[in-house]
Tab-separated table of C-alpha atoms and ligand atoms in Angstrom:
chain	number	residue	atom	x	y	z
A	298	MET	CA	72.417	35.828	79.718
A	299	LYS	CA	73.918	32.432	80.060
A	300	LEU	CA	77.182	31.873	81.948
A	301	THR	CA	80.013	29.432	81.430
A	302	ASN	CA	82.970	28.244	83.486
A	303	THR	CA	81.694	29.504	86.859
A	304	VAL	CA	82.933	27.729	89.971
A	305	ARG	CA	79.632	27.751	91.767
A	306	LEU	CA	76.168	27.923	90.281
A	307	GLY	CA	74.333	31.034	91.474
A	308	VAL	CA	75.426	33.741	93.800
A	309	ARG	CA	76.473	33.650	97.450
A	310	VAL	CA	74.954	36.484	99.476
A	311	SER	CA	77.032	37.307	102.480
A	312	PHE	CA	75.835	39.971	105.081
A	313	TRP	CA	78.548	41.957	106.578
A	314	GLY	CA	76.434	44.669	108.072
A	315	THR	CA	72.662	44.592	108.518
A	316	ARG	CA	71.897	47.367	111.077
A	317	GLY	CA	70.217	50.725	110.029
A	318	SER	CA	71.393	54.194	110.623
A	319	LEU	CA	74.054	53.538	113.360
A	320	PRO	CA	76.428	50.614	114.443
A	321	GLU	CA	75.224	48.910	117.621
A	322	ALA	CA	77.220	46.669	119.954
A	323	LEU	CA	75.911	43.952	122.111
A	324	THR	CA	76.348	45.046	125.785
A	325	SER	CA	77.244	43.142	128.910
A	326	LEU	CA	73.657	43.332	129.992
A	327	GLY	CA	72.633	41.860	126.611
A	328	VAL	CA	75.051	39.060	127.035
A	329	GLN	CA	73.874	38.355	130.599
A	330	ARG	CA	70.225	38.111	129.374
A	331	LYS	CA	71.315	35.581	126.743
A	332	LEU	CA	73.085	33.559	129.243
A	333	ARG	CA	70.199	33.521	131.582
A	334	ALA	CA	67.928	32.344	128.614
A	335	ALA	CA	70.387	29.698	127.586
A	336	LEU	CA	70.791	28.258	131.134
A	337	GLU	CA	67.055	28.110	131.497
A	338	CYS	CA	66.715	26.380	128.109
A	339	ALA	CA	69.690	24.076	129.095
A	340	GLN	CA	67.755	23.029	132.251
A	341	GLN	CA	64.912	21.818	130.026
A	342	LEU	CA	67.300	20.072	127.548
A	343	GLU	CA	69.207	18.461	130.367
A	344	ARG	CA	66.088	16.426	131.292
A	345	LEU	CA	66.228	15.006	127.733
A	346	GLY	CA	69.722	13.601	128.457
A	347	ILE	CA	72.398	15.738	127.027
A	348	GLU	CA	75.863	14.034	127.102
A	349	ASP	CA	78.408	16.936	126.818
A	350	VAL	CA	78.729	20.644	126.281
A	351	ASP	CA	79.160	20.474	122.488
A	352	THR	CA	75.909	18.570	122.078
A	353	LEU	CA	74.227	21.023	124.442
A	354	LEU	CA	75.407	23.944	122.455
A	355	ASP	CA	74.287	22.361	119.164
A	356	ARG	CA	70.911	21.786	120.690
A	357	LEU	CA	70.867	25.450	121.861
A	358	LYS	CA	71.738	26.765	118.391
A	359	ASN	CA	69.065	24.741	116.839
A	360	ALA	CA	66.263	24.276	119.357
A	361	THR	CA	65.851	27.707	120.972
A	362	ASP	CA	64.998	31.210	119.753
A	363	PHE	CA	67.715	32.688	117.481
A	364	SER	CA	68.241	35.535	119.924
A	365	VAL	CA	69.213	33.078	122.771
A	366	ALA	CA	72.283	31.573	121.067
A	367	HIS	CA	73.052	34.179	118.260
A	368	THR	CA	72.985	37.881	117.632
A	369	TYR	CA	71.898	39.820	114.533
A	370	GLY	CA	75.023	41.786	114.841
A	371	GLY	CA	75.599	45.590	114.902
A	372	HIS	CA	77.399	46.628	111.662
A	373	THR	CA	75.794	48.982	109.332
A	374	SER	CA	74.749	48.112	105.669
A	375	CYS	CA	77.239	46.024	103.652
A	376	VAL	CA	76.186	43.036	101.612
A	377	GLU	CA	78.298	40.935	99.236
A	378	LEU	CA	77.004	39.131	96.216
A	379	ASP	CA	79.606	36.729	95.100
A	380	PRO	CA	79.263	34.906	91.834
A	381	GLY	CA	82.149	32.633	92.913
A	382	SER	CA	84.813	33.841	90.548
A	383	GLY	CA	86.058	37.086	88.853
A	384	PRO	CA	85.710	40.475	90.417
A	385	PHE	CA	84.099	40.913	93.770
A	386	PHE	CA	80.664	42.561	94.143
A	387	VAL	CA	79.329	44.700	96.958
A	388	CYS	CA	76.309	46.721	97.793
A	389	ASP	CA	77.068	49.576	100.277
A	390	LEU	CA	80.045	50.169	102.359
A	391	GLY	CA	78.665	50.724	105.920
A	392	SER	CA	80.736	49.650	108.926
A	393	GLY	CA	80.504	46.054	107.699
A	394	ALA	CA	83.054	46.932	105.036
A	395	ARG	CA	85.818	46.656	107.617
A	396	PRO	CA	85.443	42.775	108.256
A	397	LEU	CA	84.605	42.446	104.495
A	398	GLY	CA	87.955	44.032	103.501
A	399	GLY	CA	89.866	41.355	105.369
A	400	SER	CA	87.890	38.642	103.868
A	401	LEU	CA	88.429	39.938	100.279
A	402	ILE	CA	92.200	40.260	100.777
A	403	GLU	CA	92.206	36.671	102.097
A	404	ARG	CA	90.171	35.345	99.126
A	405	ALA	CA	92.220	37.471	96.511
A	406	SER	CA	95.377	35.775	97.800
A	407	ALA	CA	93.916	32.525	96.420
A	408	GLY	CA	93.884	33.817	92.933
A	409	ARG	CA	90.817	36.010	92.613
A	410	PRO	CA	91.320	39.343	90.717
A	411	ARG	CA	91.965	42.256	93.059
A	412	ILE	CA	88.884	44.130	91.749
A	413	VAL	CA	85.727	45.059	93.756
A	414	ASN	CA	82.732	46.534	92.140
A	415	VAL	CA	80.615	48.439	94.679
A	416	PHE	CA	77.151	49.645	94.108
A	417	MET	CA	75.916	52.365	96.569
A	418	SER	CA	72.216	52.767	97.510
A	419	HIS	CA	73.111	56.258	98.641
A	420	VAL	CA	75.827	58.297	100.595
A	421	HIS	CA	74.147	58.630	103.958
A	422	TRP	CA	76.756	58.117	106.560
A	423	ASP	CA	75.700	54.603	107.614
A	424	HIS	CA	76.330	53.325	104.217
A	425	ILE	CA	79.778	54.903	103.550
A	426	MET	CA	81.384	54.860	107.062
A	427	GLY	CA	83.231	51.538	106.600
A	428	PHE	CA	85.214	52.778	103.535
A	429	PRO	CA	87.973	54.536	105.553
A	430	PHE	CA	88.585	51.179	107.255
A	431	PHE	CA	88.252	48.989	104.067
A	432	ALA	CA	91.810	47.545	103.909
A	433	PRO	CA	91.877	47.002	100.027
A	434	ALA	CA	91.568	50.862	99.636
A	435	TYR	CA	95.125	51.169	101.124
A	436	ASP	CA	96.795	48.542	98.829
A	437	PRO	CA	97.960	49.706	95.349
A	438	ALA	CA	97.242	46.211	93.882
A	439	TRP	CA	93.523	46.746	94.201
A	440	THR	CA	90.951	48.440	91.938
A	441	ILE	CA	87.785	49.747	93.481
A	442	ARG	CA	85.048	50.817	91.307
A	443	ILE	CA	82.221	52.640	93.218
A	444	HIS	CA	79.004	52.815	91.184
A	445	GLY	CA	75.851	54.939	92.059
A	446	GLY	CA	73.310	57.251	90.730
A	447	HIS	CA	74.136	60.402	92.892
A	448	ASP	CA	76.131	63.228	91.459
A	449	VAL	CA	77.653	63.744	94.878
A	450	LEU	CA	78.904	60.194	94.991
A	451	GLU	CA	82.657	60.948	94.842
A	452	SER	CA	82.460	64.141	96.918
A	453	ALA	CA	80.745	62.368	99.662
A	454	PHE	CA	83.402	59.762	99.950
A	455	ARG	CA	86.124	62.581	99.764
A	456	LEU	CA	84.359	64.761	102.490
A	457	GLN	CA	84.200	61.932	105.009
A	458	GLN	CA	87.914	61.592	104.857
A	459	SER	CA	88.633	65.284	105.061
A	460	ALA	CA	90.326	66.998	108.039
A	461	PRO	CA	89.369	67.404	110.767
A	462	CYS	CA	87.038	64.329	110.777
A	463	PHE	CA	89.493	61.676	109.644
A	464	PRO	CA	93.318	61.351	109.693
A	465	VAL	CA	93.911	59.898	106.241
A	466	ASP	CA	92.920	62.048	103.359
A	467	PHE	CA	91.074	60.265	100.367
A	468	ASP	CA	93.984	61.193	98.109
A	469	ARG	CA	96.375	59.295	100.267
A	470	LEU	CA	94.552	55.959	99.392
A	471	ALA	CA	96.801	53.728	97.477
A	472	ALA	CA	94.245	51.649	95.529
A	473	ARG	CA	93.012	52.632	92.086
A	474	ILE	CA	89.468	54.172	92.846
A	475	GLU	CA	87.122	54.864	90.222
A	476	PHE	CA	83.544	56.242	90.341
A	477	VAL	CA	80.951	55.111	87.827
A	478	HIS	CA	77.568	56.822	87.301
A	479	VAL	CA	74.562	54.510	86.794
A	480	GLU	CA	71.172	55.429	85.497
A	481	PRO	CA	67.737	53.929	86.250
A	482	GLY	CA	66.374	52.154	83.306
A	483	GLN	CA	69.941	51.452	81.874
A	484	PRO	CA	71.205	47.908	82.699
A	485	HIS	CA	74.719	47.947	83.617
A	486	GLU	CA	77.032	44.911	83.138
A	487	VAL	CA	79.965	44.293	85.487
A	488	ALA	CA	81.766	40.943	85.016
A	489	ASP	CA	79.236	38.303	84.646
A	490	LEU	CA	76.381	40.210	86.427
A	491	VAL	CA	73.762	42.589	84.994
A	492	VAL	CA	72.526	45.272	87.339
A	493	ASP	CA	69.285	47.217	86.948
A	494	THR	CA	68.871	50.371	89.035
A	495	ARG	CA	65.784	51.903	90.294
A	496	LEU	CA	65.311	55.336	91.907
A	497	GLN	CA	63.727	54.981	95.586
A	498	ARG	CA	61.985	57.445	97.797
A	499	HIS	CA	64.527	58.683	100.500
A	500	SER	CA	65.919	61.821	101.877
A	501	GLY	CA	68.304	62.866	99.048
A	502	ASP	CA	67.176	59.788	96.975
A	503	SER	CA	68.359	56.242	97.087
A	504	TYR	CA	68.752	53.565	94.526
A	505	GLY	CA	67.732	49.799	94.538
A	506	TYR	CA	69.694	47.258	92.508
A	507	ARG	CA	68.273	44.160	90.884
A	508	VAL	CA	71.329	41.870	90.142
A	509	SER	CA	71.162	38.861	87.841
A	510	ASP	CA	73.739	36.352	86.921
A	511	GLY	CA	71.454	34.843	84.196
A	512	ARG	CA	70.377	32.057	86.571
A	513	CYS	CA	69.275	33.804	89.748
A	514	VAL	CA	68.059	37.364	90.763
A	515	VAL	CA	68.883	39.165	94.001
A	516	VAL	CA	67.265	42.551	94.660
A	517	TYR	CA	69.006	44.876	97.099
A	518	THR	CA	66.566	47.589	98.142
A	519	THR	CA	67.275	49.633	101.309
A	520	ASP	CA	66.424	53.088	102.669
A	521	SER	CA	63.358	53.148	100.580
A	522	GLU	CA	60.076	54.497	101.726
A	523	HIS	CA	56.863	53.065	100.252
A	524	ARG	CA	53.569	54.908	100.325
A	525	PRO	CA	50.595	52.369	100.511
A	526	GLU	CA	48.394	55.008	98.641
A	527	ASN	CA	50.727	55.346	95.725
A	528	VAL	CA	49.338	52.458	93.579
A	529	GLU	CA	51.371	53.385	90.502
A	530	GLU	CA	54.633	53.345	92.429
A	531	ALA	CA	53.856	50.149	94.155
A	532	ALA	CA	53.170	48.474	90.755
A	533	GLN	CA	56.660	49.589	89.613
A	534	PHE	CA	58.345	47.984	92.563
A	535	VAL	CA	56.354	44.717	92.064
A	536	GLU	CA	57.829	44.703	88.529
A	537	PHE	CA	61.260	45.527	89.935
A	538	PHE	CA	61.140	42.543	92.363
A	539	SER	CA	59.396	40.293	89.943
A	540	GLN	CA	60.087	36.572	90.588
A	541	ALA	CA	63.335	37.385	92.404
A	542	ASP	CA	65.100	34.541	94.225
A	543	LEU	CA	65.932	36.923	97.105
A	544	VAL	CA	64.838	40.419	98.106
A	545	VAL	CA	66.947	42.270	100.887
A	546	PHE	CA	64.545	44.808	101.995
A	547	ASP	CA	64.561	47.893	104.388
A	548	ALA	CA	62.101	46.818	107.076
A	549	MET	CA	63.246	49.201	109.792
A	550	TYR	CA	59.858	50.316	111.108
A	551	SER	CA	56.591	48.792	112.115
A	552	LEU	CA	53.744	49.624	109.640
A	553	LEU	CA	52.124	52.021	112.193
A	554	ASP	CA	55.335	53.979	112.544
A	555	ALA	CA	55.960	53.992	108.856
A	556	ILE	CA	52.579	55.575	108.102
A	557	SER	CA	52.334	57.875	111.147
A	558	VAL	CA	55.028	59.457	113.209
A	559	LYS	CA	57.954	58.259	111.001
A	560	GLU	CA	56.275	59.161	107.618
A	561	ASP	CA	58.798	60.825	105.340
A	562	TRP	CA	61.707	59.405	107.500
A	563	GLY	CA	62.626	57.334	104.439
A	564	HIS	CA	62.214	53.843	105.590
A	565	SER	CA	59.703	51.030	105.222
A	566	SER	CA	58.040	48.217	107.150
A	567	ASN	CA	57.905	44.397	107.330
A	568	ILE	CA	54.191	44.521	106.406
A	569	VAL	CA	54.948	46.500	103.079
A	570	ALA	CA	57.827	44.151	102.381
A	571	VAL	CA	55.633	41.095	102.531
A	572	GLU	CA	52.791	42.711	100.397
A	573	LEU	CA	55.266	43.758	97.538
A	574	CYS	CA	57.099	40.373	97.654
A	575	GLN	CA	53.829	38.427	97.487
A	576	ARG	CA	52.446	40.434	94.651
A	577	ALA	CA	55.895	39.952	92.722
A	578	ALA	CA	56.064	36.214	93.414
A	579	VAL	CA	59.463	36.562	95.187
A	580	ARG	CA	60.881	33.409	96.602
A	581	HIS	CA	62.685	34.552	99.721
A	582	LEU	CA	62.526	37.816	101.655
A	583	ARG	CA	65.230	39.055	104.134
A	584	LEU	CA	64.312	41.828	106.419
A	585	PHE	CA	67.276	44.245	106.690
A	586	HIS	CA	68.537	47.721	107.945
A	587	HIS	CA	67.375	46.840	111.499
A	588	GLU	CA	66.352	49.585	113.899
A	589	PRO	CA	69.607	50.311	116.006
A	590	ALA	CA	67.244	50.770	119.163
A	591	PHE	CA	66.125	47.154	118.849
A	592	ASP	CA	67.791	44.372	120.749
A	593	ASP	CA	67.984	40.831	119.429
A	594	GLU	CA	64.703	39.758	121.068
A	595	GLN	CA	62.826	42.769	119.442
A	596	ILE	CA	64.241	42.006	115.938
A	597	GLU	CA	63.222	38.421	116.433
A	598	GLN	CA	59.738	39.507	117.394
A	599	VAL	CA	59.439	41.396	114.088
A	600	HIS	CA	60.528	38.404	112.284
A	601	ARG	CA	57.931	36.209	113.914
A	602	GLU	CA	55.109	38.802	113.248
A	603	THR	CA	56.193	38.969	109.640
A	604	ILE	CA	55.999	35.204	109.224
A	605	ARG	CA	52.547	35.287	110.833
A	606	PHE	CA	51.418	38.164	108.503
A	607	GLU	CA	52.582	36.165	105.507
A	608	GLU	CA	50.783	33.024	106.593
A	609	LEU	CA	47.444	35.020	107.133
A	610	THR	CA	47.605	36.894	103.772
A	611	ARG	CA	49.108	34.083	101.541
A	612	GLY	CA	45.791	32.923	100.002
A	613	GLU	CA	46.449	30.714	97.022
A	614	ARG	CA	50.073	31.981	96.449
A	615	ALA	CA	53.117	29.847	97.023
A	616	PRO	CA	54.738	30.420	100.457
A	617	LEU	CA	57.190	33.294	100.696
A	618	LYS	CA	60.286	32.340	102.642
A	619	ILE	CA	60.991	35.033	105.330
A	620	GLY	CA	63.991	35.642	107.362
A	621	SER	CA	65.874	38.406	109.276
A	622	ALA	CA	69.337	39.303	107.950
A	623	SER	CA	72.198	39.067	110.399
A	624	ASP	CA	75.865	39.914	110.369
A	625	GLY	CA	77.756	36.782	109.086
A	626	LEU	CA	74.755	35.159	107.393
A	627	GLU	CA	75.494	33.533	104.037
A	628	ILE	CA	72.676	32.647	101.697
A	629	ASP	CA	73.384	30.543	98.486
A	630	VAL	CA	70.951	31.855	95.856
B	224	LIG	ZN1	70.623	53.663	106.052
B	225	LIG	ZN1	69.552	56.776	104.217
């Protein structure tokens, strides 16, 4: 598919929520640890002759570990794929949907259509919990189309807004809200994007999405457990990821956890992520659905180990770019 008249080439991927299972806030203790690390780093930088605070901050942001001057954030799964014009496109409505809603309203006021196409991996609570706080749902000018492969898609959204769990019943939402069933193996076109759906191993099933605008391919695959011994299934995922520009991958566990104590818990590891992406000749991998018990340093450690593993196993292949997703991160694909 070739597109015309798009404002920006490709798709901008914005991460509004990257945490798995449960929102997680940075605590005072966490802030103090960062301050200590930043001050220690500043002492070293000072010897290099820093003129002012802004320069020092710039140096800290760029010269130190990510976890010193940044945070991965604490909102649950919500990722926007923006083709730059036309309707908005979102994967999952975790708690990151709250800040996303404000941003969509602001951008729509500049002339974009008030339509958002949502593709749901599944309806576990961490992936729908942002919807009751998604401001466009309360505005009659908006149309929200929620796509997914589960028969319980609509009932799950209604249930979480039923008394006594939430004060505003689903039927009182003002937006036009539609539910659209999607099937694996049947490409689905929304605006200028084509979406392929894949069934994934997870409690109650989940779905991964391969999204293309005709120039670039982004794969969103979360809450998906991979069994290393299942060769046929791995081959199917390699095909699903094939030559993608970006793969957003559930890497919540270590490989040891994923194949031992947490087998059947429905998530995967950074190691499996690298192996599948290498075989599929993926360009860029973003680790996602971070373990809520991990602090920024631990997530960064997983990131470092993943980069090292890719280097050790690369062989003759082209390098796979690897990063960890963080709330607020934007990637132009
Ligand atoms: Zn989840
Ligand atoms: Zn889940």
